[in-house]
Coordinates of C-alpha atoms in Angstrom, one line a residue:
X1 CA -30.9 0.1 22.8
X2 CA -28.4 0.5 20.1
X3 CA -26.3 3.8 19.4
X4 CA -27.6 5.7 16.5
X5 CA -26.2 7.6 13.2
X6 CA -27.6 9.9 11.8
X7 CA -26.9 10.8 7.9
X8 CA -27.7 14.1 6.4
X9 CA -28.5 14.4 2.5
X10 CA -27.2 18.0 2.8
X11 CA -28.7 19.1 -0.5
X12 CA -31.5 16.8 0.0
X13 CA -32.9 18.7 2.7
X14 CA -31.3 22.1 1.4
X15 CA -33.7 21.7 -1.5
X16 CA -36.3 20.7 0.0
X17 CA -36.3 23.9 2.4
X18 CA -35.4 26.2 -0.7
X19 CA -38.4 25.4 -2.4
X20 CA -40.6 24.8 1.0
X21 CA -40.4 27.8 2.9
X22 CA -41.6 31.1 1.5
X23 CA -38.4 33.8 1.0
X24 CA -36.6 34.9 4.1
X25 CA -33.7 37.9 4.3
X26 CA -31.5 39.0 6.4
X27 CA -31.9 42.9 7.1
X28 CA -29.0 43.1 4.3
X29 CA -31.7 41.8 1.3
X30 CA -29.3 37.8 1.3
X31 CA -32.3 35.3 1.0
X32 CA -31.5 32.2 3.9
X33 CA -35.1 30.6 3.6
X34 CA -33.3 26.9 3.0
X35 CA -30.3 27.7 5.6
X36 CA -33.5 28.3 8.1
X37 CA -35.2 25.5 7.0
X38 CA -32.0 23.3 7.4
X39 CA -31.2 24.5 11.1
X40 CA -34.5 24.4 11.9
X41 CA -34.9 20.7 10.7
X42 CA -31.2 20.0 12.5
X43 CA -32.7 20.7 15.7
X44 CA -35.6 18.6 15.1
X45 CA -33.3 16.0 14.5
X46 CA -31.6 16.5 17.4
X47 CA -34.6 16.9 19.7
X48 CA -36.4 14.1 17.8
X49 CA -34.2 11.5 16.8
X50 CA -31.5 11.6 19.6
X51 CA -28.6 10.6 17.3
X52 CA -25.5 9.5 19.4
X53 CA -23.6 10.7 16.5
X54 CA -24.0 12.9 13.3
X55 CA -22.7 13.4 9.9
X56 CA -23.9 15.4 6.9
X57 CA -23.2 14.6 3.2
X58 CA -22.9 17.3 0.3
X59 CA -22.3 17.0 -3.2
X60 CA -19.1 18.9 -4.6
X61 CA -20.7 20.8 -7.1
X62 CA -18.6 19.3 -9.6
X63 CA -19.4 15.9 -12.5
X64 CA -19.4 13.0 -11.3
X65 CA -18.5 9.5 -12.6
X66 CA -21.7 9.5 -13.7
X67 CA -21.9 12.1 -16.3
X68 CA -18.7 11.0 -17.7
X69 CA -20.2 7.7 -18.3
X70 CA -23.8 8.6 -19.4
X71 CA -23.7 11.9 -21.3
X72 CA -27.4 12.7 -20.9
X73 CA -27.2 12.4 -17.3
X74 CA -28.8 14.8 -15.2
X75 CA -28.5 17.2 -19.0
X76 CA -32.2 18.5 -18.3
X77 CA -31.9 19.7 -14.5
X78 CA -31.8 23.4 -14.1
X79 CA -29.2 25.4 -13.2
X80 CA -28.9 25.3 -9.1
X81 CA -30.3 29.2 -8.5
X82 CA -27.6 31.5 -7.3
X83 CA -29.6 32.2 -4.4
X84 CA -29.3 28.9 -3.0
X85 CA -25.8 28.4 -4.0
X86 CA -25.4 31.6 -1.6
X87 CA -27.2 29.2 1.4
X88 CA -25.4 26.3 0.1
X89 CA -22.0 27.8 1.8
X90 CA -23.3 29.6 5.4
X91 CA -25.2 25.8 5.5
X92 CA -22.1 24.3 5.9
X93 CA -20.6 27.1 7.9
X94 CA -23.6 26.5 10.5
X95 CA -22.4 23.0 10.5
X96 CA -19.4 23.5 11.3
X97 CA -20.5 25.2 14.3
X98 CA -22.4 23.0 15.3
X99 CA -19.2 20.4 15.6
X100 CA -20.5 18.2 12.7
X101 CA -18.2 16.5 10.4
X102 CA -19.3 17.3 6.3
X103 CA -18.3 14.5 4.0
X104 CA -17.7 15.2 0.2
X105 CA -15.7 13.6 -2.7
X106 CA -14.8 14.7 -5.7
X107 CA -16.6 12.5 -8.6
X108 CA -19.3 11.0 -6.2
X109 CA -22.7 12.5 -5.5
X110 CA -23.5 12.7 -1.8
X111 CA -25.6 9.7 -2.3
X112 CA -22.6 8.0 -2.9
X113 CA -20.6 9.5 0.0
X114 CA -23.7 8.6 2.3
X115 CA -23.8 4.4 0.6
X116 CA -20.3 4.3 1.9
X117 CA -20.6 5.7 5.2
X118 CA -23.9 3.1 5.7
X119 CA -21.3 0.2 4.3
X120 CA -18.8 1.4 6.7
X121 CA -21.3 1.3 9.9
X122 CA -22.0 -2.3 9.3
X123 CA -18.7 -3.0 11.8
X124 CA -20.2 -1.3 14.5
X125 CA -22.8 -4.3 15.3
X126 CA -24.8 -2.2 17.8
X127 CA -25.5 1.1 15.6
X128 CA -28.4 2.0 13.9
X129 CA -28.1 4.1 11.1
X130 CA -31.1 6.9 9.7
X131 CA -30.6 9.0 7.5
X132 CA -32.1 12.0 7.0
X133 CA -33.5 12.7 3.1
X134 CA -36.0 13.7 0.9
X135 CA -35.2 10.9 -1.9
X136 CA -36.5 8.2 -2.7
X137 CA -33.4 6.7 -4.3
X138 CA -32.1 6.2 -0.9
X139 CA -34.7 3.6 0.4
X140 CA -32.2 1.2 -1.8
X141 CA -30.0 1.3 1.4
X142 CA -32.7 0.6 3.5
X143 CA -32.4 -2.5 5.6
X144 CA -32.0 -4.1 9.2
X145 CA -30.5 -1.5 10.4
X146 CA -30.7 1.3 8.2
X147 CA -33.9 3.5 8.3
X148 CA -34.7 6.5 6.2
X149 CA -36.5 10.0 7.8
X150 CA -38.4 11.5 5.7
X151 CA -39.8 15.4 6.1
X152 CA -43.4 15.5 5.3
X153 CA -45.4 18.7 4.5
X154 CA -42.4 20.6 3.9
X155 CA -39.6 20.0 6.3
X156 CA -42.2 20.6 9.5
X157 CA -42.9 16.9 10.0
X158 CA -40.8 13.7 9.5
X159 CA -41.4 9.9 9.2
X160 CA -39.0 7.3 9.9
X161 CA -39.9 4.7 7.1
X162 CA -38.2 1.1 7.6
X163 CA -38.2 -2.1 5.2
X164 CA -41.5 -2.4 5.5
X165 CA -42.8 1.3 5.3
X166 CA -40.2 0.9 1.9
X167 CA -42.8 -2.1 0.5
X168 CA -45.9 -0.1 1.7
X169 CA -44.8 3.0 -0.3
X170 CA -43.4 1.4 -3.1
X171 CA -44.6 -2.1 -3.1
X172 CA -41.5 -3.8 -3.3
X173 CA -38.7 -4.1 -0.9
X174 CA -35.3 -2.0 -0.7
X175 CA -33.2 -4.8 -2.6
X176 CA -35.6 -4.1 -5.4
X177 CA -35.3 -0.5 -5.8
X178 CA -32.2 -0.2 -8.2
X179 CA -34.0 -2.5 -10.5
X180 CA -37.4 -0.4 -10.2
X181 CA -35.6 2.3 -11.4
X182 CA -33.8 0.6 -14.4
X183 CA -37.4 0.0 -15.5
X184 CA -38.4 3.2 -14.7
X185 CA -35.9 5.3 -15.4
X186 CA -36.0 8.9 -13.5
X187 CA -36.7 12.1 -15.0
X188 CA -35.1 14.5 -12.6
X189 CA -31.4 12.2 -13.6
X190 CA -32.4 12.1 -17.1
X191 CA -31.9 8.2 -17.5
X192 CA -34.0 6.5 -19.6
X193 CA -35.2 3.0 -18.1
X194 CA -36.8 0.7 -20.5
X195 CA -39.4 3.0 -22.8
X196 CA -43.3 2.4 -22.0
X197 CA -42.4 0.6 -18.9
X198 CA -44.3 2.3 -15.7
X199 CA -44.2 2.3 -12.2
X200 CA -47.2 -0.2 -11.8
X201 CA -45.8 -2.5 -15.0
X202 CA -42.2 -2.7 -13.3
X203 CA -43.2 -3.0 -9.8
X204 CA -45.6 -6.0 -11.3
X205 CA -42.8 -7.2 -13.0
X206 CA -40.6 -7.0 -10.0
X207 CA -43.0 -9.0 -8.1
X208 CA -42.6 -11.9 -10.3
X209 CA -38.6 -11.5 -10.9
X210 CA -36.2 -11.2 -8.1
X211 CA -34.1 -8.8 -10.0
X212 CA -33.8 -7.0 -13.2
X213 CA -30.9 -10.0 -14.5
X214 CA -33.0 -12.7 -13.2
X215 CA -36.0 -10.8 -15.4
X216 CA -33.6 -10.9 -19.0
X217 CA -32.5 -14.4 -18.3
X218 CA -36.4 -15.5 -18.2
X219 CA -37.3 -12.9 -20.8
X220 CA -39.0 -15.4 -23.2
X221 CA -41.8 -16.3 -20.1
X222 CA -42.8 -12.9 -20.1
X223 CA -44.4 -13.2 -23.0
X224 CA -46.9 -15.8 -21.5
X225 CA -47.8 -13.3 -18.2
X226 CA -50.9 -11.5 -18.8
X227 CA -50.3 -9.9 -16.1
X228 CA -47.4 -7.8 -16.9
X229 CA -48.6 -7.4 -20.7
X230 CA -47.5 -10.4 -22.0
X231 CA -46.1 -10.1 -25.3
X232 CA -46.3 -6.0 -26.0
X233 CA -44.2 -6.0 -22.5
X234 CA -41.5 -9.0 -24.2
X235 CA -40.9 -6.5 -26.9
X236 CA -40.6 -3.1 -24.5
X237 CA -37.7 -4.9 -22.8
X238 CA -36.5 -6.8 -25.7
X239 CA -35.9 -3.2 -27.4
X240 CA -34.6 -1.3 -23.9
X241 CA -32.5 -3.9 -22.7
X242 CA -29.2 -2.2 -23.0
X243 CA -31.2 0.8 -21.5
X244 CA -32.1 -0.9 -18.8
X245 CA -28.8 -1.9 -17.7
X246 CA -27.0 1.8 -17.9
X247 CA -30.0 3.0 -16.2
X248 CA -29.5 0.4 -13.5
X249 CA -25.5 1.3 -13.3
X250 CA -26.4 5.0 -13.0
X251 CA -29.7 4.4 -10.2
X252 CA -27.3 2.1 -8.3
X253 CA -25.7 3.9 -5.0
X254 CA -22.0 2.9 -4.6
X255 CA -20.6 2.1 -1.3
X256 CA -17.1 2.3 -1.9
X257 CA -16.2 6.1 -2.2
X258 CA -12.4 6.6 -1.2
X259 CA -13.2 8.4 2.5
X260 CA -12.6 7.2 6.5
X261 CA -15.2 6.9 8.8
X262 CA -14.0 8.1 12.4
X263 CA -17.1 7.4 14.8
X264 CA -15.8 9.8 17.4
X265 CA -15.4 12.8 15.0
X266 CA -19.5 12.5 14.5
X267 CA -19.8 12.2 18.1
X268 CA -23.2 14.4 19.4
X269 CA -21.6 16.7 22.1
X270 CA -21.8 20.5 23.3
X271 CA -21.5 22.6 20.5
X272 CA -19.7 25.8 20.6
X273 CA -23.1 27.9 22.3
X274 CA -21.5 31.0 21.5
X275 CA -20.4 30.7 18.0
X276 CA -23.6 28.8 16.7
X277 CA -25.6 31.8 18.4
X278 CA -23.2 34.4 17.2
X279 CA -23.7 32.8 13.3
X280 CA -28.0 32.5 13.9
X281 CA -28.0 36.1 15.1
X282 CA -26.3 37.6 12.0
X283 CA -28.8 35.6 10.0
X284 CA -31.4 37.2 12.2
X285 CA -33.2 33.7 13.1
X286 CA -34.5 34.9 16.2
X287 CA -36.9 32.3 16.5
X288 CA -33.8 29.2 16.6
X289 CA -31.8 31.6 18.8
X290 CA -34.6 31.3 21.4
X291 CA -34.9 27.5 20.6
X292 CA -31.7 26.9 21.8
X293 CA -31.4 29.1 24.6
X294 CA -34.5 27.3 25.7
X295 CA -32.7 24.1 25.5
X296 CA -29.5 24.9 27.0
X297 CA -31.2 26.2 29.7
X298 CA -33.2 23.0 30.1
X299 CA -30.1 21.1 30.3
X300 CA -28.3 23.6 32.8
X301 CA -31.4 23.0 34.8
X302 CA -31.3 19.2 34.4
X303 CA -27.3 18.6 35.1
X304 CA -27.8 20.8 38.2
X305 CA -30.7 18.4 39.8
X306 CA -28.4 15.9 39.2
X307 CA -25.4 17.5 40.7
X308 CA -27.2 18.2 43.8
X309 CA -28.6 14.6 43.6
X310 CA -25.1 13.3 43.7
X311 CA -24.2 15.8 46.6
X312 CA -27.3 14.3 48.8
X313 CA -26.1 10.8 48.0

């Protein structure tokens, strides 16, 4: 059974959380609904997946390659609220005390930071890699070894989703994804894709073409595919075909960010009981403080039996 990875989209599943879980204060009025929701789907993880080693990813906060190169991009998100900014911080802080390593870098999005630590697993032959996210953009790094988690109904259920749960969902495979969304473009980015293209014209489209290139060098036969609207569908991508191709720069995750990755440093070991308890309690999570005194205990219980097992032996 190979070792596995596991990669957190830090504000991935930050978000998520924020918006999932109804509002949650310390007894000082600070809302921590999303740093719950985050240590609460950490443990899962860690019950759940069993990662040999762990890493989380978080974006700096600060513009990115991308803006600088497409002025529109990401122009019509709102403002992160201040309230989760606040979470954004005792997030990282819980972390930390759990032992994790956090990976940034300064003109990359965590998405980035997370396609380079995936590219730099590929020379460790027997590790599997999952990362933990909400979007959708990352099933382009899907593949052999790479798997996603997705949370489901919140953040209180997850699914692991493979190369082929990636075609089920989206009806194309991983390779294909990048090019899906040059079609499409995405809203939440602000990128524009090719006008009047949707998700069941391109994913037709990408059926047909291996890739969005391959699709421009052949433009002329679209015209003659019913299918995938024939000459009305010529002239959508005649007219959007410089969109297309900024669309597909911006959608595409890089995998050489400028950053090291130490295997051992994401090592899953003991974590520091005390100061991870010390940090939950001041957020007044009872509920996780129980968790993992439950689970300690379990273990304590465990590494005895098997002390004494030695002893008899």
């Amino acid at each position: 059974m190979p070792d596995r990875l596991i990669l957190i989209d830090g504000n991935a599943i930050l978000h998520r959380a924020y918006h999932a879980l109804p509002p949650l204060t310390t007894r000082s009025g600070e809302l921590v609904n999303a740093v719950y929701g985050f240590a609460s789907m950490l443990l899962k993880i860690l019950e759940e997946l069993k990662p040999n080693y762990l890493a989380v990813a978080f974006d700096t906060g600060k513009p990115t390659f991308r803006q600088q190169e497409f002025i529109g991009y990401q122009a019509k998100r709102p403002r992160m609220d201040d309230e989760l900014v606040g979470q954004t911080e005792k997030v990282r802080s819980l972390v930390e005390a759990f032992g994790f390593p956090i990976f940034m870098a300064e003109g990359y999005e965590a998405d980035d930071v997370i396609g380079t630590l995936v590219k730099k697993a590929e020379k460790f032959p027997k590790l599997e890699v999952v990362i933990v996210t909400g979007d959708r953009d990352l099933m382009q790094l899907v593949g052999e070894r790479v798997k996603l988690y997705m949370p489901r109904k919140g953040i209180s259920e997850g699914e692991i989703v493979d190369e082929k749960g990636v075609i089920e969902k989206m009806g194309i495979p991983p390779k294909k994804i990048v090019d899906y969304k040059s079609l499409v473009g995405d809203s939440s980015d602000n990128y524009p894709g090719v006008s009047g293209i949707g998700p069941k014209t391109a994913v037709r489209i990408l059926q047909i073409f291996t890739s969005l290139e391959e699709l421009y060098e052949n433009l002329e036969k679209v015209k003659e595919i019913r299918e995938i609207g024939g000459e009305k569908t010529y002239e959508k991508l005649r007219e959007g075909k410089e969109s297309a191709f900024v669309s597909k720069r911006l959608a595409t995750i890089l995998d050489n960010v400028p950053l090291d990755l130490n295997l051992e440093d994401c090592r899953v070991k003991g974590f520091d009981e005390t100061k991870v308890l010390e940090l939950l309690g001041q957020l007044g999570f009872r509920s996780l403080i129980a968790r993992i005194k439950g689970e300690v205990s379990a273990k304590e219980k465990k590494e005895k039996k098997d002390d004494l097992q030695q002893s008899l032996f």
